Short mmCIF file of C-alpha atoms and ligand atoms in Angstrom, two decimals:
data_model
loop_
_atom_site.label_atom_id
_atom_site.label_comp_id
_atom_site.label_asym_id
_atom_site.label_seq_id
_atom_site.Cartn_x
_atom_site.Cartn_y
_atom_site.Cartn_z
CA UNK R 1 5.46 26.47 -206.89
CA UNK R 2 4.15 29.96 -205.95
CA UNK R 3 1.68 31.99 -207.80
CA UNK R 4 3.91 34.27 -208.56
CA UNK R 5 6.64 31.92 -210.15
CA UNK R 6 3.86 31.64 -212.83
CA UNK R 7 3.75 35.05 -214.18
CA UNK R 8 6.74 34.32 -216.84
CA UNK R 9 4.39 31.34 -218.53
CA UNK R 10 1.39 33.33 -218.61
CA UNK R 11 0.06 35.08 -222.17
CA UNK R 12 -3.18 36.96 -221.04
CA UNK R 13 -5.89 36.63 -218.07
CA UNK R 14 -8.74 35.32 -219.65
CA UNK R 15 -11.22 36.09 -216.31
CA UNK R 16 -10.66 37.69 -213.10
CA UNK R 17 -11.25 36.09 -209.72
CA UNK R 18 -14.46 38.42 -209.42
CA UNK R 19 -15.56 36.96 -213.10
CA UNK R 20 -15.52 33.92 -212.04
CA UNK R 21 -16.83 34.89 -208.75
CA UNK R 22 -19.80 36.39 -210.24
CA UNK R 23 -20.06 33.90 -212.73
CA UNK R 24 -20.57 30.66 -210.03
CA UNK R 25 -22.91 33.22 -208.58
CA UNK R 26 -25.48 33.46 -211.33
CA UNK R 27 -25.37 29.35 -212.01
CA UNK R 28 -26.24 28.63 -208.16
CA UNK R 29 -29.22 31.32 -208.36
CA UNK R 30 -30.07 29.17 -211.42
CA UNK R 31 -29.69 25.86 -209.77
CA UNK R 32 -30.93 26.47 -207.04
CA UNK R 33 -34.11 28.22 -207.97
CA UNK R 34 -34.61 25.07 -210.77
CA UNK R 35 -34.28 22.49 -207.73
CA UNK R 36 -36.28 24.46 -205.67
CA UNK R 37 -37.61 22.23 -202.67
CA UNK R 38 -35.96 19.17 -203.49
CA UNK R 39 -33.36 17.08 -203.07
CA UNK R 40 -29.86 17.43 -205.02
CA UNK R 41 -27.09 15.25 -205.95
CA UNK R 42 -23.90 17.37 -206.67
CA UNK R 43 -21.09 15.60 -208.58
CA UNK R 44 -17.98 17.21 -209.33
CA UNK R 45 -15.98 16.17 -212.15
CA UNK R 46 -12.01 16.09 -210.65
CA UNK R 47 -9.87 17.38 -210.49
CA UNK R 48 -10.75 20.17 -212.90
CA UNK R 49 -14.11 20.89 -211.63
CA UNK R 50 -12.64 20.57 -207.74
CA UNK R 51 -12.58 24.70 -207.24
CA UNK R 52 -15.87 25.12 -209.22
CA UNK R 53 -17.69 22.53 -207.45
CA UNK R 54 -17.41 23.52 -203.94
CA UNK R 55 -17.80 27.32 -205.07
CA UNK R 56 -21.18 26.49 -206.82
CA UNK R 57 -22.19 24.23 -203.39
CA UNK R 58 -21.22 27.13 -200.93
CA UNK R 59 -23.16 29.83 -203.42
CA UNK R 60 -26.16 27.44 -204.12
CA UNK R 61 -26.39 27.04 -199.67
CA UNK R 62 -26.47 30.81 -199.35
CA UNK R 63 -29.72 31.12 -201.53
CA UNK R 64 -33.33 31.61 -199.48
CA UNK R 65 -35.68 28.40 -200.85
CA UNK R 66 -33.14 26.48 -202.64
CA UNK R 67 -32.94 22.52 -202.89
CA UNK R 68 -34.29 21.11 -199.54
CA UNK R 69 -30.49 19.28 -199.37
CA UNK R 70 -28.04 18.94 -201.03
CA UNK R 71 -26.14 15.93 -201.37
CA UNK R 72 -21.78 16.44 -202.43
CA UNK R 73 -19.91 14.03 -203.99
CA UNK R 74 -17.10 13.71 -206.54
CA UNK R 75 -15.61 11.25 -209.46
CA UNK R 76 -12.30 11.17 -211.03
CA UNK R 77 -11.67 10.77 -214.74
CA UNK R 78 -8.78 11.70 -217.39
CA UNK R 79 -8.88 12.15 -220.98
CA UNK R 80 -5.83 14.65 -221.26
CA UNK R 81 -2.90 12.82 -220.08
CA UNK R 82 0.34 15.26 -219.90
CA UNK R 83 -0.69 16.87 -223.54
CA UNK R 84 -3.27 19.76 -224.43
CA UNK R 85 -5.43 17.81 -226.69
CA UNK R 86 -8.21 15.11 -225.44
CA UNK R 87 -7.19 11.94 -225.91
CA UNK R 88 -10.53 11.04 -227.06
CA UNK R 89 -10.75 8.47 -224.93
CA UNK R 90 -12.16 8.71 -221.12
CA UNK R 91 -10.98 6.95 -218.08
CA UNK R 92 -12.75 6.49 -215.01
CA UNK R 93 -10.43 6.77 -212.66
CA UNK R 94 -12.65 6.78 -209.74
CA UNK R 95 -16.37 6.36 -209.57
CA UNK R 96 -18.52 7.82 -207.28
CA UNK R 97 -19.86 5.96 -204.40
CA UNK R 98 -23.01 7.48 -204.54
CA UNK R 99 -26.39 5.67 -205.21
CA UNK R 100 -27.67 7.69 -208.53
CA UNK R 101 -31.41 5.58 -208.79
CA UNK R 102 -33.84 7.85 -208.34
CA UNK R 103 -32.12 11.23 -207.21
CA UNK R 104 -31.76 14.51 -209.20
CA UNK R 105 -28.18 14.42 -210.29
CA UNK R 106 -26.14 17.36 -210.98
CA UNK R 107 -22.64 17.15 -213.18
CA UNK R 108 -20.46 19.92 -212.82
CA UNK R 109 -17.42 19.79 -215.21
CA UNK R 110 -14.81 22.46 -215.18
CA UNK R 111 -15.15 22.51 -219.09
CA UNK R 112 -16.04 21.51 -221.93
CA UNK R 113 -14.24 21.02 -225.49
CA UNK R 114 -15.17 18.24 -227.62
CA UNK R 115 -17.97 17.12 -225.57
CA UNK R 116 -16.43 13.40 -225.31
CA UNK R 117 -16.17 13.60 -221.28
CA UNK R 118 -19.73 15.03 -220.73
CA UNK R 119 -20.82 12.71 -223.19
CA UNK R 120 -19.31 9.76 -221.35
CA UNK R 121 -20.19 10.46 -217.88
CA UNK R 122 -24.17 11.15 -219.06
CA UNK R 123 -24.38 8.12 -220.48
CA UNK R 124 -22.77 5.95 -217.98
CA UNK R 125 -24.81 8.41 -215.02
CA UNK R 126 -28.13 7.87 -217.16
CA UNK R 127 -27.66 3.96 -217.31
CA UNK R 128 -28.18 3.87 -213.54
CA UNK R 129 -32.05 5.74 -213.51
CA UNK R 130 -31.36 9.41 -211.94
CA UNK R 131 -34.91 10.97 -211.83
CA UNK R 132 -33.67 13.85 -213.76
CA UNK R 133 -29.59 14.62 -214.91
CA UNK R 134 -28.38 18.10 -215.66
CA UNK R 135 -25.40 18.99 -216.59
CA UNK R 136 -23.21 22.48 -215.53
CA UNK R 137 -19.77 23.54 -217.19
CA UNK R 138 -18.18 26.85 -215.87
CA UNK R 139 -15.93 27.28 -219.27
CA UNK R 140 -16.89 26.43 -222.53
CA UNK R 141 -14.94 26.22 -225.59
CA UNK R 142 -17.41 25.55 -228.10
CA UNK R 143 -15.07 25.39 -231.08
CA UNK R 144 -14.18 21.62 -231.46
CA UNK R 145 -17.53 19.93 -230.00
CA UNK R 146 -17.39 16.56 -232.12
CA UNK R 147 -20.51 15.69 -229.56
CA UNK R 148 -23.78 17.65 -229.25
CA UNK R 149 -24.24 16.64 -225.64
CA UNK R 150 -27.05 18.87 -223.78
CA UNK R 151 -25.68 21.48 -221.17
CA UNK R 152 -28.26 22.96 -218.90
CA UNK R 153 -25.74 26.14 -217.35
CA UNK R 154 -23.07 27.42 -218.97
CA UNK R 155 -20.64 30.06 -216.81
CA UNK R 156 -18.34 31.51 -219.03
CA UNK R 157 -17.36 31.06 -222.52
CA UNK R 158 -13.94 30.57 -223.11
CA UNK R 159 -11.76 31.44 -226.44
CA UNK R 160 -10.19 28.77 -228.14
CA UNK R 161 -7.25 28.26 -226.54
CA UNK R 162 -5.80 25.76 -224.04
CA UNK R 163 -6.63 27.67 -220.75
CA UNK R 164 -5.39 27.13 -216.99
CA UNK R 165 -6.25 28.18 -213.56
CA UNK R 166 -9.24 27.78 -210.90
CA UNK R 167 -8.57 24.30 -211.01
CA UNK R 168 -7.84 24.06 -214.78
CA UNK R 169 -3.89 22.27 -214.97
CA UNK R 170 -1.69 21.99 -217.80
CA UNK R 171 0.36 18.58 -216.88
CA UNK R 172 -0.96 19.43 -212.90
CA UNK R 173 0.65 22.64 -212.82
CA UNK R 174 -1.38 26.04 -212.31
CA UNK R 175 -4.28 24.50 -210.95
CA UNK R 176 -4.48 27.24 -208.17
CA UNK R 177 -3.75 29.83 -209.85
CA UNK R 178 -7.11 32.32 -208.48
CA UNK R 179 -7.68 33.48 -212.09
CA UNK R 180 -8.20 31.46 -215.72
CA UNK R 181 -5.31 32.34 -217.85
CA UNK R 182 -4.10 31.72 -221.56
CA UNK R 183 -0.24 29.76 -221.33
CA UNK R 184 2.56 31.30 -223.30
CA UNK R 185 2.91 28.89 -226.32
CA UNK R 186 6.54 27.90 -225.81
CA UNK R 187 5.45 26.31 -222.48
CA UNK R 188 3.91 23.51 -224.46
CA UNK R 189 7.15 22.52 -226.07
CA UNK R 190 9.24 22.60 -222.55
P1 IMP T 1 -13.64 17.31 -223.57
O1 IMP T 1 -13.81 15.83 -223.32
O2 IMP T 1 -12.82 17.63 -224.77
O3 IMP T 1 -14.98 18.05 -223.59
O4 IMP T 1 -12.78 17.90 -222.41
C1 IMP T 1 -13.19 17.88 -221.14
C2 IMP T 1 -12.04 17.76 -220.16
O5 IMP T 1 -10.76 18.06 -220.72
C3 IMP T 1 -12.26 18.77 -219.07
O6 IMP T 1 -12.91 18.15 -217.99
C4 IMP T 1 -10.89 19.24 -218.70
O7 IMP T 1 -10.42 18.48 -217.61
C5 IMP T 1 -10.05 18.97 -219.91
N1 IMP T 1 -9.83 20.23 -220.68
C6 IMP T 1 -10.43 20.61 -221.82
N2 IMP T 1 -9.98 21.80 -222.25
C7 IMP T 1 -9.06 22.18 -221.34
C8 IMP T 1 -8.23 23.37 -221.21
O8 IMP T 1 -8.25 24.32 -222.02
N3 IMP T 1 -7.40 23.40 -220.13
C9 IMP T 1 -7.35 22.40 -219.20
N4 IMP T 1 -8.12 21.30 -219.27
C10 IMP T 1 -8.96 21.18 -220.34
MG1 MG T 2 -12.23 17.90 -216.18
#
């Protein structure tokens, strides 16, 4: 499916490209200037957090006297299914291969809405001794947090709405669209 067959399906662009752009920007100058020097474990959540993740890694690179390295890897979960409201209940699709003892671990989620996949991966991610865990979300919709589950950088924050784009799907469609978007309502009931 092309970008453009889209555009029927779409209500309103939530944030541009450059929005997001500049948006990854300011949380790698944060991240980076907080790891300053030292070693970094980077895990992306997928596949939401696929686009943001290697932005973020790419931005964080490009800033003078960041973390010494920087270490990439990724996990899969699912909480969503085909629908637009969290199941509730997280799966770990795929865990990282990663060793987690010791290092400074970084989530990155694509975003956050009741706080139940955050949540999850923390306390599974703290259960194996990180020296420090932080967490990053580029969206959040702070609406329906049934959670309070510590976020160290927040990008951009989202209304409440089911959103899609930048790696954001609604039943794996849309994923790549360039820009985060709010669906036309009917597309819910195709
Ligand atoms: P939570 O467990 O409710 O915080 O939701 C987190 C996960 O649900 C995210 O990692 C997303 O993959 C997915 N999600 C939540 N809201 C949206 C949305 O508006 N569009 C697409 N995916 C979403
Ligand atoms: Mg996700």
């Amino acid at each position: 499916m092309t970008t453009k067959s889209y555009d029927g399906t779409i209500e309103r662009k939530l944030f541009s490209e450059g929005e997001i752009a500049a948006a990854v920007e300011r949380l790698a100058k944060a991240v980076a200037r907080d790891f300053a020097g030292q070693p970094l474990l980077v895990l992306g959540v997928l596949k939401g957090a696929l686009y943001v993740t290697v932005d973020l890694v790419r931005a964080i690179s490009r800033v003078p006297d960041g973390p010494s390295q920087v270490e990439l890897d990724f996990l899969v979960v699912s909480s969503y299914g085909n629908s637009t409201r969290s199941s509730g209940e997280v799966r770990m699709l795929k865990d990282t291969n990663a060793s987690i003892a010791g290092k400074n671990v970084l989530v990155v989620e694509d975003i956050i809405d009741n706080g139940l996949t955050l949540q999850y991966l923390r306390s599974l991610l703290l259960g194996r001794g990180p020296a420090s865990l932080k967490s990053c979300v580029l969206f959040d919709k702070p609406y329906n947090r049934r959670v309070d589950v510590p976020i160290d950088y927040v990008g951009l924050v989202t209304p409440d709405e089911f959103v899609v784009g930048y790696g954001l799907d609604y039943a794996e469609s849309y994923r790549n669209l360039p820009y985060l978007a709010q669906l036309r309502p009917w597309v819910f009931s195709e």
